[in-house]
Amino acid sequence: ASASASAGGASAPPESKQRQEEQEPREDIPGLKRVGASPFYKLDLHTHILPEHIPDLRARYGYGDWIRLEHHEAKRAKMFKGDKFFREIEENCYRAEARLRDMDRTGR
């Protein structure tokens, strides 16, 4: 092969049926989407974080089952929706440093 062909200078041969099938959307991977007409896929990876201290929005506005946090022990908080307990969370839900540490550890 010539130097230009090995460096990508020659035009690529028509795609085979197998290659076209490989480019079809992947329904087995949630969130995986095609990028336009490109053969590449796009996967949305992101994270969420809450403020560490949420003001009492029910007191401020006079209504609603707003989310609130009760910090009851180090690095943990109880999350409530109005007066109803929703779940317990760890600091990686409300401290950016902890979230970034987790993301670095998992490669995301």
Short mmCIF file of C-alpha atoms in Angstrom, two decimals:
data_model
loop_
_atom_site.label_atom_id
_atom_site.label_comp_id
_atom_site.label_asym_id
_atom_site.label_seq_id
_atom_site.Cartn_x
_atom_site.Cartn_y
_atom_site.Cartn_z
CA ALA A 1 0.00 0.00 0.00
CA SER A 2 1.16 3.50 -0.73
CA ALA A 3 2.01 5.97 2.01
CA SER A 4 -1.05 8.07 1.24
CA ALA A 5 -3.38 5.08 1.44
CA SER A 6 -2.02 4.00 4.82
CA ALA A 7 -2.28 7.58 6.09
CA GLY A 8 -5.94 7.78 5.13
CA GLY A 9 -5.41 9.57 1.79
CA ALA A 10 -7.34 6.99 -0.24
CA SER A 11 -11.10 6.86 -0.14
CA ALA A 12 -12.59 4.16 2.05
CA PRO A 13 -14.38 1.20 0.44
CA PRO A 14 -18.19 1.09 0.65
CA GLU A 15 -19.43 -0.08 4.02
CA SER A 16 -20.45 -3.69 4.36
CA LYS A 17 -23.87 -4.76 5.60
CA GLN A 18 -22.23 -5.85 8.88
CA ARG A 19 -20.69 -2.41 9.40
CA GLN A 20 -24.06 -0.73 8.70
CA GLU A 21 -25.73 -2.99 11.28
CA GLU A 22 -23.07 -2.02 13.82
CA GLN A 23 -24.08 1.64 13.33
CA GLU A 24 -27.77 1.10 14.05
CA PRO A 25 -29.00 2.57 17.35
CA ARG A 26 -28.34 0.40 20.39
CA GLU A 27 -31.61 -0.15 22.23
CA ASP A 28 -29.86 -2.35 24.82
CA ILE A 29 -27.96 0.62 26.29
CA PRO A 30 -30.30 3.28 27.77
CA GLY A 31 -29.28 6.84 26.94
CA LEU A 32 -27.06 5.88 24.00
CA LYS A 33 -27.82 8.10 21.02
CA ARG A 34 -26.42 8.65 17.53
CA VAL A 35 -24.58 11.88 16.80
CA GLY A 36 -26.30 13.07 13.60
CA ALA A 37 -25.34 10.98 10.58
CA SER A 38 -22.03 10.08 12.21
CA PRO A 39 -21.15 6.45 12.94
CA PHE A 40 -20.43 7.51 16.52
CA TYR A 41 -22.72 7.28 19.51
CA LYS A 42 -23.21 9.81 22.28
CA LEU A 43 -23.74 8.75 25.88
CA ASP A 44 -24.80 11.39 28.37
CA LEU A 45 -22.89 11.01 31.65
CA HIS A 46 -23.57 13.65 34.25
CA THR A 47 -24.05 14.08 37.95
CA HIS A 48 -26.38 15.98 40.26
CA ILE A 49 -25.64 17.73 43.51
CA LEU A 50 -27.82 19.47 46.10
CA PRO A 51 -26.96 22.56 48.08
CA GLU A 52 -25.62 21.58 51.50
CA HIS A 53 -28.06 23.92 53.23
CA ILE A 54 -31.53 24.33 51.74
CA PRO A 55 -33.56 27.22 53.18
CA ASP A 56 -36.98 26.53 54.67
CA LEU A 57 -38.99 27.22 51.53
CA ARG A 58 -42.32 26.32 53.15
CA ALA A 59 -41.76 29.09 55.70
CA ARG A 60 -40.69 31.47 52.95
CA TYR A 61 -43.60 30.81 50.57
CA GLY A 62 -46.27 29.48 52.94
CA TYR A 63 -47.03 26.26 51.08
CA GLY A 64 -45.54 23.17 49.46
CA ASP A 65 -43.76 19.96 50.20
CA TRP A 66 -40.31 21.38 49.51
CA ILE A 67 -37.19 19.27 49.84
CA ARG A 68 -35.24 19.89 53.03
CA LEU A 69 -32.22 18.29 54.66
CA GLU A 70 -31.60 17.47 58.31
CA HIS A 71 -27.88 17.00 58.96
CA HIS A 72 -28.03 14.53 61.84
CA GLU A 73 -24.51 13.06 61.83
CA ALA A 74 -21.16 13.72 60.17
CA LYS A 75 -21.28 13.29 56.37
CA ARG A 76 -24.95 12.22 56.37
CA ALA A 77 -28.33 13.92 56.15
CA LYS A 78 -31.96 12.89 56.13
CA MET A 79 -33.87 14.17 53.13
CA PHE A 80 -37.52 15.11 53.59
CA LYS A 81 -40.20 16.12 51.14
CA GLY A 82 -42.27 18.42 53.30
CA ASP A 83 -42.68 16.52 56.57
CA LYS A 84 -42.31 13.08 54.98
CA PHE A 85 -38.96 11.28 55.22
CA PHE A 86 -37.71 10.51 51.70
CA ARG A 87 -34.25 8.96 52.15
CA GLU A 88 -30.90 9.29 53.85
CA ILE A 89 -28.04 10.69 51.80
CA GLU A 90 -24.28 10.92 52.18
CA GLU A 91 -22.07 13.96 51.72
CA ASN A 92 -21.44 13.14 48.05
CA CYS A 93 -24.98 14.40 47.40
CA TYR A 94 -24.28 17.89 48.78
CA ARG A 95 -20.50 18.44 48.93
CA ALA A 96 -18.76 19.03 45.61
CA GLU A 97 -15.40 17.76 46.92
CA ALA A 98 -16.93 14.41 47.87
CA ARG A 99 -18.77 14.14 44.55
CA LEU A 100 -15.60 14.92 42.57
CA ARG A 101 -13.65 12.36 44.64
CA ASP A 102 -16.27 9.70 43.77
CA MET A 103 -16.22 10.66 40.09
CA ASP A 104 -12.41 10.48 39.99
CA ARG A 105 -12.48 7.06 41.67
CA THR A 106 -14.97 5.65 39.15
CA GLY A 107 -13.44 7.35 36.09
CA ARG A 108 -16.48 9.54 35.33
#
